[in-house]
XYZ file of C-alpha atoms in Angstrom:
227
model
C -2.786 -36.486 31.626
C -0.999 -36.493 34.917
C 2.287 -34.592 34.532
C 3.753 -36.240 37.459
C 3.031 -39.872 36.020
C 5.374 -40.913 33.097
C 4.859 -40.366 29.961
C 6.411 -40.887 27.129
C 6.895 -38.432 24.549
C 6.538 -38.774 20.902
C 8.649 -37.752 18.058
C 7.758 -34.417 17.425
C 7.702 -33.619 21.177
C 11.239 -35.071 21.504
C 12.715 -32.986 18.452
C 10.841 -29.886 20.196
C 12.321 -30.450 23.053
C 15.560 -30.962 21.342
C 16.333 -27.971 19.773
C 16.141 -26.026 22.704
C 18.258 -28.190 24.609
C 16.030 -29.616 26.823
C 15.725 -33.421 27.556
C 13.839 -35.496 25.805
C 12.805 -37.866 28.797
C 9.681 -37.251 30.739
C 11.172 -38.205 33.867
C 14.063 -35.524 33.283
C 11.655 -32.192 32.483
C 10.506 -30.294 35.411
C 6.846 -29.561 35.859
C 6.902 -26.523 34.192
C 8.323 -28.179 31.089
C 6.210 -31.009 31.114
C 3.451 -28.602 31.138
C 4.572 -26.871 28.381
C 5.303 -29.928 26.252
C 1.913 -31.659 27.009
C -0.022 -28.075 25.818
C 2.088 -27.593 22.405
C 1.116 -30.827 21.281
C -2.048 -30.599 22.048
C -2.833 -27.526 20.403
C -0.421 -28.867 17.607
C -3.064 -31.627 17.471
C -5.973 -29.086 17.523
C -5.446 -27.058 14.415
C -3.666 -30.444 12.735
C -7.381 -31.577 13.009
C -9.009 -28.440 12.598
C -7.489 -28.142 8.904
C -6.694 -31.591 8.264
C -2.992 -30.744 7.344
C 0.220 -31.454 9.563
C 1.418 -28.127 11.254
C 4.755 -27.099 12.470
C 6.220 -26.066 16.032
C 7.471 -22.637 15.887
C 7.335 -21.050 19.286
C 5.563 -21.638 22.797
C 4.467 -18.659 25.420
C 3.211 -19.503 28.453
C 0.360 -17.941 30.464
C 2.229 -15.499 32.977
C -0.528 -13.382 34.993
C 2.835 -11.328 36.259
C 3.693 -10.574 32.671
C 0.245 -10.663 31.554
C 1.275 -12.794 28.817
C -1.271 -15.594 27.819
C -0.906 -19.173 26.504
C 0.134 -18.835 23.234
C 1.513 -21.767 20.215
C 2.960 -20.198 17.140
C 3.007 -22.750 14.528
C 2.376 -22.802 10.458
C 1.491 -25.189 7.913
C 4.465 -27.489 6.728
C 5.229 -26.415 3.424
C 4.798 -22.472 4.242
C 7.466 -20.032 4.947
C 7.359 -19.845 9.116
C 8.260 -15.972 7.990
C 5.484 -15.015 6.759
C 3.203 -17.690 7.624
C 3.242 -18.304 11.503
C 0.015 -17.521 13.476
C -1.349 -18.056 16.850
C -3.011 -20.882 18.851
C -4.765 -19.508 22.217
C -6.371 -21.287 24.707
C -10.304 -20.424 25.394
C -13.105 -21.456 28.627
C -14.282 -23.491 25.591
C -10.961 -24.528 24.501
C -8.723 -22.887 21.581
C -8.836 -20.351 19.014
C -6.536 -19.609 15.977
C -5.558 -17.236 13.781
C -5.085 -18.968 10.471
C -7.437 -17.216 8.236
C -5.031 -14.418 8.636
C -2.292 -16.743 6.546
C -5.010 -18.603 4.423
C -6.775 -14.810 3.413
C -3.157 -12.910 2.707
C -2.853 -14.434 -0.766
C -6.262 -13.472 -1.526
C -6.185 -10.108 -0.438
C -3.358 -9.564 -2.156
C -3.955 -10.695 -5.535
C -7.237 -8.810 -5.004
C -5.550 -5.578 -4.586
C -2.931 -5.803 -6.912
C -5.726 -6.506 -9.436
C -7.290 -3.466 -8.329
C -5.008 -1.123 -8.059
C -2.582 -2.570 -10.924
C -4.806 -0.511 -13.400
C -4.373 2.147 -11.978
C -0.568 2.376 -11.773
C -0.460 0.867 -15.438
C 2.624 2.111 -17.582
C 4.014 3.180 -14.001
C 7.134 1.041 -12.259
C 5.464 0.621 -8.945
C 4.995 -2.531 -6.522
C 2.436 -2.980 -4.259
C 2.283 -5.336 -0.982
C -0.733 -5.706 1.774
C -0.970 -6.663 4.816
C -3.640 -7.871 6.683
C -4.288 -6.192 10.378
C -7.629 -7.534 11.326
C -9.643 -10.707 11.078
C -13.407 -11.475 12.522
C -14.425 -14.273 14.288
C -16.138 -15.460 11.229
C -12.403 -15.435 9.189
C -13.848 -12.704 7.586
C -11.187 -9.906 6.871
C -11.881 -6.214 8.302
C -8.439 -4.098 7.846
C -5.404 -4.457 5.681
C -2.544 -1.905 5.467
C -1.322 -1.298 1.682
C 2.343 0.033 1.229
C 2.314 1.353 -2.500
C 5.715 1.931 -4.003
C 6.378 4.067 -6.881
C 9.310 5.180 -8.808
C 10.227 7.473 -12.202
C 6.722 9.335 -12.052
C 5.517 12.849 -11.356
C 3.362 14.373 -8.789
C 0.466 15.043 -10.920
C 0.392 11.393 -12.183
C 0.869 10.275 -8.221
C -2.223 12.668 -7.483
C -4.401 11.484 -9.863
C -3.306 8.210 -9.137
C -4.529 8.792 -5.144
C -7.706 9.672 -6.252
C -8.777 6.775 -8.278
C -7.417 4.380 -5.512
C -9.967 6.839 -2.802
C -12.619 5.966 -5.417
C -11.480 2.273 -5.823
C -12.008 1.651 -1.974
C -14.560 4.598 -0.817
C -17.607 1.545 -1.032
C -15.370 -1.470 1.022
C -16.429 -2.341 4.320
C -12.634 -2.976 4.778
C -11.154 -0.876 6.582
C -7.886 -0.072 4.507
C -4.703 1.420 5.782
C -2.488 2.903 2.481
C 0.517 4.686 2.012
C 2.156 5.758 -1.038
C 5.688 6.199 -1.272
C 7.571 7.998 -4.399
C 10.992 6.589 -4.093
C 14.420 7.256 -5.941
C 14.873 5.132 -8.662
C 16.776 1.856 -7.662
C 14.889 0.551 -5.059
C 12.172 -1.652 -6.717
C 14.088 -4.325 -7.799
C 15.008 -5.218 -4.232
C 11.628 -5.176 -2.874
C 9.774 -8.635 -1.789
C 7.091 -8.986 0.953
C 9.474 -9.785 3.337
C 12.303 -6.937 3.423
C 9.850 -4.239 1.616
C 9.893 -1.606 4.438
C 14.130 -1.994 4.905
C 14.839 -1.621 1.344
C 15.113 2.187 1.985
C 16.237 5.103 4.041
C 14.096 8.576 4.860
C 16.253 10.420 2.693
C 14.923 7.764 -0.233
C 11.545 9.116 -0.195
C 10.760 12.150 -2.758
C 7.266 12.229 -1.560
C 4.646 10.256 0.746
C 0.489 10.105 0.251
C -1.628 8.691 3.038
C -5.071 7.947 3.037
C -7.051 5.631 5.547
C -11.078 5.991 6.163
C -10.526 9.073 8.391
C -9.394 10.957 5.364
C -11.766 9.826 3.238
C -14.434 10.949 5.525
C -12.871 14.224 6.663
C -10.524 15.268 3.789
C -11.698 17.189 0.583
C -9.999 14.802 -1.843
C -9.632 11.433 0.749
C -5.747 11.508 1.324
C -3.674 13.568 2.530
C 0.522 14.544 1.296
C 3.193 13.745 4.077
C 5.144 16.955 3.869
């Protein structure tokens, strides 16, 4: 496409364009902008077809070699919260790459954990939330961070606790970030995936654990206690 030709731009292009102020006339956009509009759609059209599912406009960076910033859409499925859902669409030599599996794997990692781990912490009032933090090429997942959230218990129960989830994970080929936190009471019933990690202050924590594949390699009992 010639972006000194007119075009004309469709709907979705036009309400882009639209709420950030910006004219919705070819003939009005500077280059830049045309540029710009012409690449969201197309990599809107790329991972529409990609997944066969209609995908939603939630951010555009351009390539800036100053900046060293590159080409980047950030879209999610329509239907999904753009909160927790958005990922990336980069431009390639071989043309784009993407980074839903990390959306389309959170859910599964998640209930897989919670399965996991849930029998451990049974009886206990705890919540548990993971995060994904690296994704192959394949859509296979390699690292998730775990925040583990505990409150009304005892050290020796937290302990024994931190041992079983060491001998839960010692055999994954994930490579698993986790931290334990033994809050005051209260704070549990605010906690969602979202807000998790606001919900309290430094001076809420009784007591922190830690454990990642370092410690499991180099530590007696695989985690170590945040004094």
């Amino acid at each position: 496409m010639s972006l000194f030709k007119s075009h004309k731009l469709n709907e979705r292009q036009c309400e882009i364009l639209a709420s950030k102020n910006l004219p919705t006339k070819w003939g009005k956009l500077s280059f830049t902008q045309r540029e710009a509009i012409a690449a969201i759609e197309e990599m809107l059209q790329y991972v529409e077809a990609k997944y066969n599912k209609k995908f939603c406009y939630n951010g555009y960076t351009a390539k800036n070699a100053l900046f060293g910033d590159e080409e980047a859409l950030f879209t999610y499925a329509e239907g999904d919260d753009p909160a927790t859902s958005t990922f990336s669409v980069e431009r390639t030599e071989d043309g784009f790459t993407d980074g839903y599996a990390w959306v389309t794997q959170a859910p599964i990692v998640q209930a897989d954990i919670e399965k996991r781990f849930g029998k451990i912490f049974a009886g206990e009032s705890y919540k548990i939330f993971a995060e994904i933090t690296g994704v192959a090429d394949d859509g296979r997942v390699k690292a998730v961070d775990i925040c583990m959230y505990i409150e009304n218990t005892s050290e020796e129960k937290l302990e024994k606790s931190m041992d079983l989830v060491v001998k839960e994970i010692d055999d994954d080929k994930i490579f698993y970030d986790l931290t334990l936190y033994w809050l005051k009471d209260g704070f549990l019933s605010k906690m969602d995936k979202k807000n998790h990690q606001d919900c309290f202050e430094i001076d809420d924590i009784i007591d922190m654990y830690l454990s990642s594949r370092i410690y499991i390699r180099d530590t007696e009992r695989g985690w170590v206690k945040d004094e």
